[in-house]
XYZ file of C-alpha atoms in Angstrom:
573
model
C 87.597 220.207 265.570
C 87.388 224.065 265.647
C 84.703 225.509 263.312
C 86.125 226.483 260.033
C 89.224 224.413 260.546
C 91.052 223.111 257.454
C 90.479 219.390 257.661
C 92.887 218.546 254.814
C 95.599 220.566 256.176
C 95.199 218.971 259.601
C 95.343 215.455 258.104
C 98.418 216.234 256.249
C 100.055 217.299 259.465
C 98.847 214.322 261.112
C 100.423 212.140 258.472
C 103.655 214.060 258.705
C 104.056 213.504 262.335
C 103.402 209.678 261.966
C 105.920 209.427 259.069
C 108.497 211.174 261.225
C 107.805 209.374 264.520
C 107.450 205.841 263.085
C 110.215 206.068 260.457
C 112.260 203.173 261.782
C 109.179 200.830 261.881
C 107.927 201.931 258.503
C 111.484 201.265 257.035
C 111.617 197.903 258.792
C 108.061 197.029 257.395
C 109.185 197.679 254.010
C 112.482 195.767 254.307
C 110.282 192.736 255.373
C 108.167 193.092 252.181
C 104.862 193.501 253.915
C 103.962 196.303 251.489
C 101.615 197.942 254.106
C 100.944 201.648 253.608
C 99.390 203.771 256.258
C 97.680 207.205 255.917
C 96.457 209.331 258.748
C 93.216 211.155 257.993
C 89.911 212.523 259.366
C 86.427 211.154 258.821
C 83.045 212.720 260.045
C 81.390 210.558 262.768
C 78.137 210.710 260.692
C 79.926 209.086 257.664
C 81.275 206.088 259.510
C 78.308 203.730 259.725
C 77.758 203.072 256.157
C 81.366 203.477 254.924
C 83.400 200.417 253.816
C 86.559 202.440 252.885
C 88.127 201.840 256.159
C 88.391 198.292 257.748
C 87.676 197.811 261.564
C 85.232 200.848 261.739
C 83.128 200.234 265.110
C 79.505 199.178 264.340
C 80.230 199.804 260.583
C 77.782 198.425 257.995
C 78.048 197.678 254.423
C 75.564 199.992 252.624
C 74.853 197.278 250.073
C 72.777 195.564 252.778
C 70.683 198.701 253.183
C 70.184 198.643 249.382
C 69.281 195.024 249.299
C 66.662 195.505 252.121
C 65.385 198.671 250.263
C 65.168 196.790 246.960
C 63.325 193.829 248.629
C 60.786 196.480 250.127
C 60.249 198.174 246.759
C 59.831 194.824 245.045
C 57.186 193.745 247.570
C 55.484 197.157 247.340
C 55.460 196.901 243.574
C 53.966 193.437 243.666
C 51.252 194.706 246.020
C 50.433 197.684 243.622
C 50.151 195.215 240.897
C 47.724 193.046 242.928
C 45.683 196.271 243.627
C 45.452 197.067 239.901
C 44.445 193.530 239.002
C 41.936 193.022 241.734
C 40.340 196.396 241.168
C 39.975 195.847 237.648
C 38.711 192.306 238.136
C 36.005 193.692 240.328
C 35.021 196.453 237.992
C 32.160 194.555 236.331
C 30.383 194.836 239.748
C 30.405 198.643 239.572
C 29.515 198.741 235.961
C 25.837 199.661 236.619
C 26.932 202.451 239.176
C 29.266 204.023 236.646
C 26.639 203.675 233.895
C 24.019 205.433 235.913
C 26.485 208.247 237.036
C 27.388 208.798 233.543
C 23.793 209.092 232.262
C 23.222 211.549 235.255
C 26.032 213.714 233.735
C 29.181 212.744 235.666
C 32.337 213.492 233.691
C 35.172 210.960 233.150
C 37.657 213.178 235.020
C 35.474 213.312 238.052
C 34.824 209.647 237.971
C 38.531 209.023 237.529
C 39.404 211.519 240.448
C 36.967 209.563 242.673
C 38.387 206.195 242.012
C 41.978 207.495 242.481
C 40.860 209.156 245.747
C 39.177 205.741 246.928
C 42.699 204.117 246.202
C 44.590 206.750 248.276
C 42.102 206.271 251.174
C 42.538 202.610 250.959
C 46.284 202.936 251.047
C 46.063 205.408 253.952
C 43.910 202.985 256.068
C 46.343 200.162 255.279
C 49.378 202.426 256.367
C 47.599 202.638 259.712
C 47.522 198.914 259.886
C 51.006 198.725 258.512
C 52.382 200.864 261.479
C 50.866 198.569 264.004
C 52.234 195.568 262.306
C 55.633 197.089 262.233
C 55.506 197.751 265.977
C 54.492 194.031 266.501
C 57.238 192.646 264.068
C 59.868 195.071 265.280
C 61.413 192.560 267.741
C 61.683 189.826 265.040
C 63.211 192.318 262.813
C 65.841 193.253 265.286
C 66.721 189.628 265.726
C 66.797 189.112 262.022
C 68.895 192.225 261.139
C 70.908 192.156 264.438
C 69.843 195.668 265.270
C 68.409 197.248 268.471
C 65.681 199.614 266.891
C 62.662 200.749 269.021
C 59.435 202.614 267.898
C 60.994 205.885 269.386
C 63.563 205.802 266.594
C 60.800 205.924 264.041
C 59.469 209.237 265.425
C 61.535 211.283 263.169
C 59.891 214.131 261.124
C 61.471 212.920 257.977
C 60.315 209.273 258.470
C 56.964 210.481 259.529
C 56.716 212.615 256.317
C 57.731 209.670 254.246
C 55.122 207.411 256.045
C 52.364 209.931 255.081
C 53.595 210.540 251.418
C 54.356 206.919 250.753
C 50.697 205.738 250.840
C 49.534 208.814 249.017
C 51.952 208.213 246.238
C 51.348 204.478 246.138
C 47.590 204.841 246.216
C 47.686 207.504 243.425
C 50.135 205.337 241.296
C 48.111 202.070 241.802
C 44.611 203.604 241.365
C 45.525 205.468 238.193
C 45.110 202.616 235.684
C 41.938 201.174 237.240
C 40.448 204.662 237.399
C 41.106 205.149 233.555
C 39.526 201.741 233.020
C 36.398 202.224 235.123
C 35.797 205.845 234.100
C 35.943 204.782 230.592
C 33.059 202.360 230.456
C 30.250 202.992 228.009
C 27.178 203.787 229.950
C 24.852 201.694 227.760
C 27.178 198.633 227.892
C 27.740 199.053 231.577
C 23.950 199.362 232.310
C 23.361 196.145 230.355
C 25.923 194.379 232.589
C 28.336 193.798 229.631
C 31.177 196.092 230.547
C 34.600 194.883 229.221
C 37.890 195.604 230.830
C 39.709 196.556 227.745
C 40.181 193.611 225.317
C 42.608 191.043 226.022
C 43.893 192.819 229.154
C 47.526 192.656 228.107
C 48.640 194.935 230.863
C 47.117 192.852 233.611
C 48.851 189.768 232.211
C 52.253 191.584 231.799
C 51.922 192.740 235.588
C 51.379 189.180 236.544
C 54.465 188.068 234.441
C 56.480 190.717 236.323
C 55.020 189.440 239.757
C 55.987 185.962 239.058
C 59.304 186.773 237.646
C 60.153 188.304 240.932
C 58.802 185.601 243.030
C 60.715 182.927 241.027
C 63.812 185.125 241.313
C 63.513 185.053 245.069
C 62.815 181.317 245.036
C 66.069 180.870 243.044
C 68.003 183.042 245.372
C 66.594 181.157 248.404
C 67.678 177.780 247.105
C 71.187 178.882 246.079
C 71.689 180.875 249.413
C 70.637 177.837 251.430
C 72.866 175.524 249.508
C 75.957 177.972 249.829
C 75.328 178.269 253.502
C 75.215 174.446 253.887
C 78.542 174.180 252.102
C 80.078 176.853 254.416
C 78.813 175.261 257.577
C 78.932 171.588 256.771
C 82.232 171.356 255.037
C 84.944 169.876 257.300
C 87.612 172.619 258.334
C 90.316 169.849 258.432
C 90.401 169.468 262.276
C 87.902 168.754 264.969
C 86.813 172.150 266.146
C 84.062 170.665 268.613
C 85.192 170.974 272.231
C 88.190 173.127 271.441
C 88.430 176.324 273.407
C 90.794 179.107 272.750
C 91.680 182.386 274.731
C 94.384 184.963 274.698
C 97.206 185.225 277.308
C 98.544 188.726 276.956
C 101.284 187.972 279.450
C 102.702 185.241 277.057
C 102.765 187.165 273.912
C 106.478 187.714 274.321
C 107.150 184.894 276.790
C 107.314 181.268 275.816
C 107.848 180.548 279.488
C 104.487 182.073 280.498
C 102.795 180.039 277.785
C 104.585 176.824 279.025
C 103.294 177.660 282.665
C 99.680 177.928 281.459
C 99.944 174.799 279.380
C 101.393 172.886 282.479
C 98.606 174.063 284.720
C 95.784 173.589 282.328
C 97.064 170.070 281.430
C 96.487 168.916 285.097
C 92.853 169.355 284.955
C 90.872 166.015 284.616
C 88.578 167.193 281.910
C 91.304 168.527 279.558
C 92.805 166.028 277.032
C 95.233 168.540 275.344
C 96.710 172.075 275.624
C 99.075 173.953 273.389
C 99.588 177.414 272.062
C 100.195 179.580 268.887
C 100.515 183.144 268.123
C 97.686 185.858 268.354
C 96.798 187.850 265.283
C 98.218 187.301 261.647
C 101.420 188.155 259.980
C 103.609 187.110 257.225
C 105.693 188.316 254.345
C 107.958 187.550 251.360
C 109.256 184.038 251.520
C 111.877 182.426 249.186
C 112.623 178.847 248.291
C 115.465 178.761 245.769
C 114.789 181.268 243.096
C 111.111 181.122 243.747
C 109.605 184.133 245.772
C 106.011 184.218 247.232
C 104.077 185.561 250.125
C 103.227 183.260 253.006
C 101.636 183.507 256.503
C 103.789 182.737 259.383
C 102.325 180.684 262.259
C 104.355 180.411 265.528
C 103.280 177.063 267.148
C 104.374 174.822 270.104
C 105.585 171.241 269.123
C 102.202 169.719 270.324
C 99.969 172.274 268.645
C 99.149 170.259 265.547
C 98.320 167.093 267.573
C 96.157 169.031 269.923
C 94.290 170.785 266.948
C 94.018 167.305 265.284
C 95.929 168.049 262.056
C 98.319 165.427 260.649
C 101.812 165.562 259.009
C 101.461 164.071 255.575
C 105.304 164.085 254.779
C 108.422 164.383 257.087
C 107.972 164.957 260.745
C 106.577 167.333 263.395
C 108.622 169.760 265.696
C 109.765 167.665 268.481
C 111.802 168.180 271.767
C 114.067 165.404 270.694
C 115.438 168.085 268.050
C 116.290 171.124 270.173
C 117.429 173.091 267.192
C 114.090 173.099 265.642
C 113.210 176.597 266.949
C 116.109 178.139 264.786
C 116.868 175.730 262.128
C 113.658 173.948 260.947
C 110.133 174.890 259.856
C 106.884 173.083 258.585
C 104.971 174.175 255.523
C 101.364 173.331 254.496
C 100.349 171.464 251.447
C 99.166 174.611 249.714
C 102.543 176.086 249.766
C 104.185 172.896 248.286
C 101.454 172.715 245.628
C 101.961 176.534 244.868
C 105.659 175.949 244.224
C 105.106 172.799 242.258
C 107.635 170.974 244.394
C 106.763 167.283 244.986
C 109.408 166.363 247.544
C 109.803 169.628 249.553
C 111.044 168.184 252.758
C 114.740 168.871 253.005
C 114.683 172.138 250.967
C 116.021 175.226 252.451
C 113.776 178.289 252.877
C 114.214 182.139 253.605
C 111.085 183.345 255.340
C 112.294 186.012 257.598
C 113.324 188.736 255.184
C 114.444 191.020 257.974
C 117.802 193.140 258.479
C 118.531 191.135 261.616
C 117.939 187.889 259.894
C 121.133 187.988 257.900
C 121.687 185.091 255.421
C 120.449 182.281 257.779
C 118.505 179.604 256.055
C 116.214 176.999 257.611
C 115.273 173.518 256.497
C 111.669 172.297 255.805
C 111.192 169.189 257.983
C 107.676 168.343 257.549
C 104.495 169.111 255.434
C 101.149 169.716 257.221
C 97.960 168.627 255.938
C 95.805 171.618 254.694
C 93.247 172.768 257.120
C 91.050 175.999 257.108
C 92.673 178.486 259.507
C 90.126 181.062 258.409
C 86.527 180.733 257.187
C 85.591 179.065 253.915
C 85.172 182.597 252.357
C 89.034 182.691 251.995
C 91.274 180.215 250.226
C 93.664 178.169 252.282
C 96.997 180.328 252.140
C 100.490 179.225 251.989
C 101.623 178.805 255.716
C 105.058 178.490 257.214
C 105.145 176.914 260.846
C 107.873 178.034 262.855
C 109.209 177.980 266.396
C 111.300 181.144 265.926
C 111.794 182.670 269.450
C 111.574 186.310 268.258
C 108.049 185.786 267.037
C 105.118 186.576 269.276
C 102.802 183.859 270.909
C 99.949 184.490 273.176
C 97.009 182.246 272.093
C 96.061 178.998 274.122
C 94.174 176.175 272.944
C 92.602 173.699 275.239
C 90.696 170.433 274.183
C 88.295 169.246 276.668
C 86.038 166.110 277.093
C 82.661 166.253 275.959
C 80.088 165.933 278.482
C 82.160 167.808 281.187
C 82.205 171.217 279.612
C 80.763 173.398 282.379
C 82.866 171.806 285.256
C 86.114 171.890 283.243
C 85.626 175.528 282.191
C 84.878 176.529 285.932
C 88.189 174.760 286.824
C 90.031 176.539 283.932
C 88.805 179.883 285.056
C 90.006 179.268 288.611
C 93.426 178.535 287.328
C 93.418 181.537 284.940
C 92.493 184.001 287.780
C 95.310 182.504 289.841
C 97.865 183.045 287.270
C 96.460 186.274 285.918
C 94.379 187.986 288.843
C 91.948 190.726 288.369
C 91.695 189.861 284.654
C 88.505 188.331 283.036
C 88.725 184.837 281.615
C 87.398 185.414 278.123
C 87.336 182.331 276.086
C 85.573 181.075 272.806
C 84.674 177.740 271.451
C 86.431 177.219 268.148
C 83.176 175.613 266.449
C 81.275 178.733 267.615
C 83.903 180.940 266.202
C 83.685 179.290 262.869
C 79.907 179.523 262.725
C 80.025 183.112 263.708
C 82.163 183.731 260.551
C 79.009 183.084 258.461
C 76.471 185.093 260.777
C 76.011 187.657 257.927
C 75.168 184.780 255.374
C 72.864 183.291 257.813
C 70.948 186.585 258.363
C 70.573 187.145 254.572
C 69.410 183.603 254.119
C 66.625 184.257 256.615
C 65.826 187.748 255.021
C 65.667 186.436 251.545
C 63.418 183.448 252.710
C 61.055 185.889 254.277
C 60.955 187.906 251.187
C 60.454 184.933 248.939
C 57.428 183.796 251.200
C 55.837 187.205 251.119
C 56.456 187.632 247.431
C 54.984 184.289 246.614
C 51.962 184.793 248.767
C 51.282 188.340 247.383
C 51.747 187.093 243.958
C 49.434 184.189 244.357
C 46.823 186.664 245.409
C 47.445 188.622 242.440
C 47.141 185.752 240.017
C 43.911 184.813 241.862
C 42.480 188.213 240.964
C 43.497 187.793 237.355
C 41.627 184.370 237.323
C 38.610 185.925 238.898
C 38.694 188.612 235.952
C 39.244 185.878 233.375
C 36.384 183.787 234.747
C 33.983 186.777 234.619
C 34.989 187.535 231.144
C 34.423 183.903 229.886
C 31.400 183.172 232.103
C 28.991 182.797 229.207
C 31.651 180.764 227.068
C 32.057 178.307 229.839
C 28.252 177.962 230.165
C 27.864 177.301 226.447
C 30.680 174.728 226.466
C 29.174 173.124 229.370
C 25.722 172.885 227.720
C 27.508 171.281 224.697
C 29.014 168.552 226.727
C 32.421 169.912 228.042
C 33.534 168.152 231.052
C 34.745 169.897 234.298
C 38.294 168.707 233.685
C 38.341 170.174 230.142
C 36.918 173.612 231.265
C 39.194 173.769 234.245
C 42.189 173.174 231.986
C 41.098 175.552 229.446
C 40.890 178.280 232.211
C 44.255 177.398 233.714
C 46.433 176.871 230.712
C 46.775 180.593 229.944
C 48.057 181.330 233.418
C 50.609 178.441 233.202
C 51.884 180.124 230.056
C 52.197 183.451 232.021
C 54.391 181.696 234.908
C 56.541 179.984 232.214
C 57.236 183.165 230.607
C 58.003 184.728 234.076
C 60.235 181.758 234.668
C 62.086 182.356 231.510
C 62.685 186.026 232.453
C 63.760 185.028 236.084
C 66.550 182.571 235.020
C 69.014 185.033 233.330
C 68.549 187.596 236.132
C 68.829 184.906 238.793
C 71.921 183.439 237.268
C 73.851 186.782 236.950
C 72.913 187.839 240.551
C 73.886 184.461 242.278
C 77.110 184.174 240.019
C 78.045 187.636 241.168
C 77.230 186.825 244.880
C 79.252 183.628 244.908
C 82.200 185.471 243.942
C 82.504 186.609 247.632
C 83.465 183.001 248.433
C 86.695 181.029 247.823
C 84.605 177.913 247.972
C 81.292 177.906 245.938
C 78.639 175.557 245.109
C 77.865 174.901 241.421
C 75.178 176.882 239.584
C 73.267 173.585 239.159
C 70.397 173.618 236.473
C 68.302 171.548 238.747
C 67.859 174.288 241.264
C 66.609 176.636 238.557
C 64.148 173.907 237.506
C 62.978 173.276 241.042
C 62.311 177.111 241.421
C 60.280 177.086 238.290
C 58.307 173.930 239.455
C 57.556 175.598 242.704
C 56.343 178.747 241.047
C 54.148 176.775 238.576
C 52.708 174.661 241.311
C 51.809 177.610 243.465
C 50.243 179.292 240.418
C 48.276 176.218 239.608
C 46.948 176.064 243.139
C 46.050 179.649 243.253
C 44.329 179.560 239.984
C 42.863 175.997 240.069
C 40.425 176.887 242.821
C 38.901 179.622 240.790
C 39.002 177.793 237.711
C 37.206 174.755 239.181
C 34.515 177.063 240.716
C 33.764 178.453 237.319
C 33.739 175.124 235.793
C 31.291 173.699 238.256
C 28.828 176.867 238.133
C 25.430 176.305 236.912
C 25.224 177.274 233.081
C 21.677 178.449 233.369
C 22.784 181.543 235.612
C 25.238 182.585 233.166
C 23.027 182.204 230.032
C 19.901 183.489 231.507
C 20.347 187.011 230.055
C 20.942 185.734 226.517
């Protein structure tokens, strides 16, 4: 576009040209009842990648995926900050005497706080250097996981570099603020006596742990349900045998049944081929009428042997057959969904008007058979009403070939030779139907892996955070444990005493994660026509896993405190 061009004006002129030049096709489209509406316009190239307004954008991506990845990163960073706070506070007693001496020597609280925040920032900057190295090492794994082709050079952008520098500074300042306030607030006499206390019952630290494990439990819940939904999508039968079924397009045959018959005859001669047939390329349909009932249906133009080769049965009536030469103009098949949608029990023999076109006239055709439902699309979509026809005016162009297992490579090589003989200088591009069906769930498979990684990292970091809080608790209750042990308390009783408080925190986190997890998973499942149930036992399993991980993380520290020598903890009393 020329600089300063009126983009809206150019778009209007483009649309006017289309409306004038394609007037006949537009009128025919409207008469057929398709209801499609086309607008011509302009879109900046920079706005294409993360824009879902227009279908079919090359290399387009849904921005919601970027938001999810960003959210996962923020959650993990938040959990890491919580860990830093808890671990720093837990280790504060070891610095009590240092702080007490510096305060006696005249250091102000603001100076101490500034030092501790500075230490936090330096720690984060050092961690950021290691993080960049780790990112470079993990980049190939991320590319596979996210289906991207990123390299390290793409990260050398001044805006990204600025963010890389500012992020650890901001994170270090934020994470170090609370520990700095705690440490700098120690009473110097108490600190020098080794009795510094990290602020009462430490409700903030416990609240942070609850947030940590609520996020961890949420990711566990998400992982369990995503795995279950993915298994439903990939393991549910599509209604036909998609293994060893190859399909490819014959562009010469889109408008020629004779060409399609020639390909079928030639491929049928191959020893490794058990069946060959054809159907139409693409998808089309429109308004359909049976009696007074009108609805929208998909039309599928098929050969008489298409359904047997596909492996789909006729549940009522008969299939198309060469014994009935008028089938192409007077007969159709419908699927079970169409019959159920109309509520007609005995639909065979009913007449149907399914080609609402000006050239169609008043011609009616008869339903001669009902086809068992099968999934022509992925399980993200419901099975739609389908009218199977042999109407000569409709396109074809898609071959299906069923081959014998164990002879795949040899058969494909033979098929390629025949294809090149019939269609020279054109590549033989084929697909296995089972691979096609699995590819429909590639996005779900990637997100299953992403959420699994996120859950593993979150659980690991949360366990470390809980270990830090357990260390803090054991330090605060060291003398209490010593006294109880002297009075005869067993190791089991002492360990249980130290662990039960953390169990309560994890149970509270689980209670918070359940409603959030339910809402998010319920919303996500609306993207699928066929869904798993929101079973209670998966929520219970997520809570059990969280509780088990927390118990293992805290149990080691609690057991260590329970086994310690009470003389050492009581010697200053």
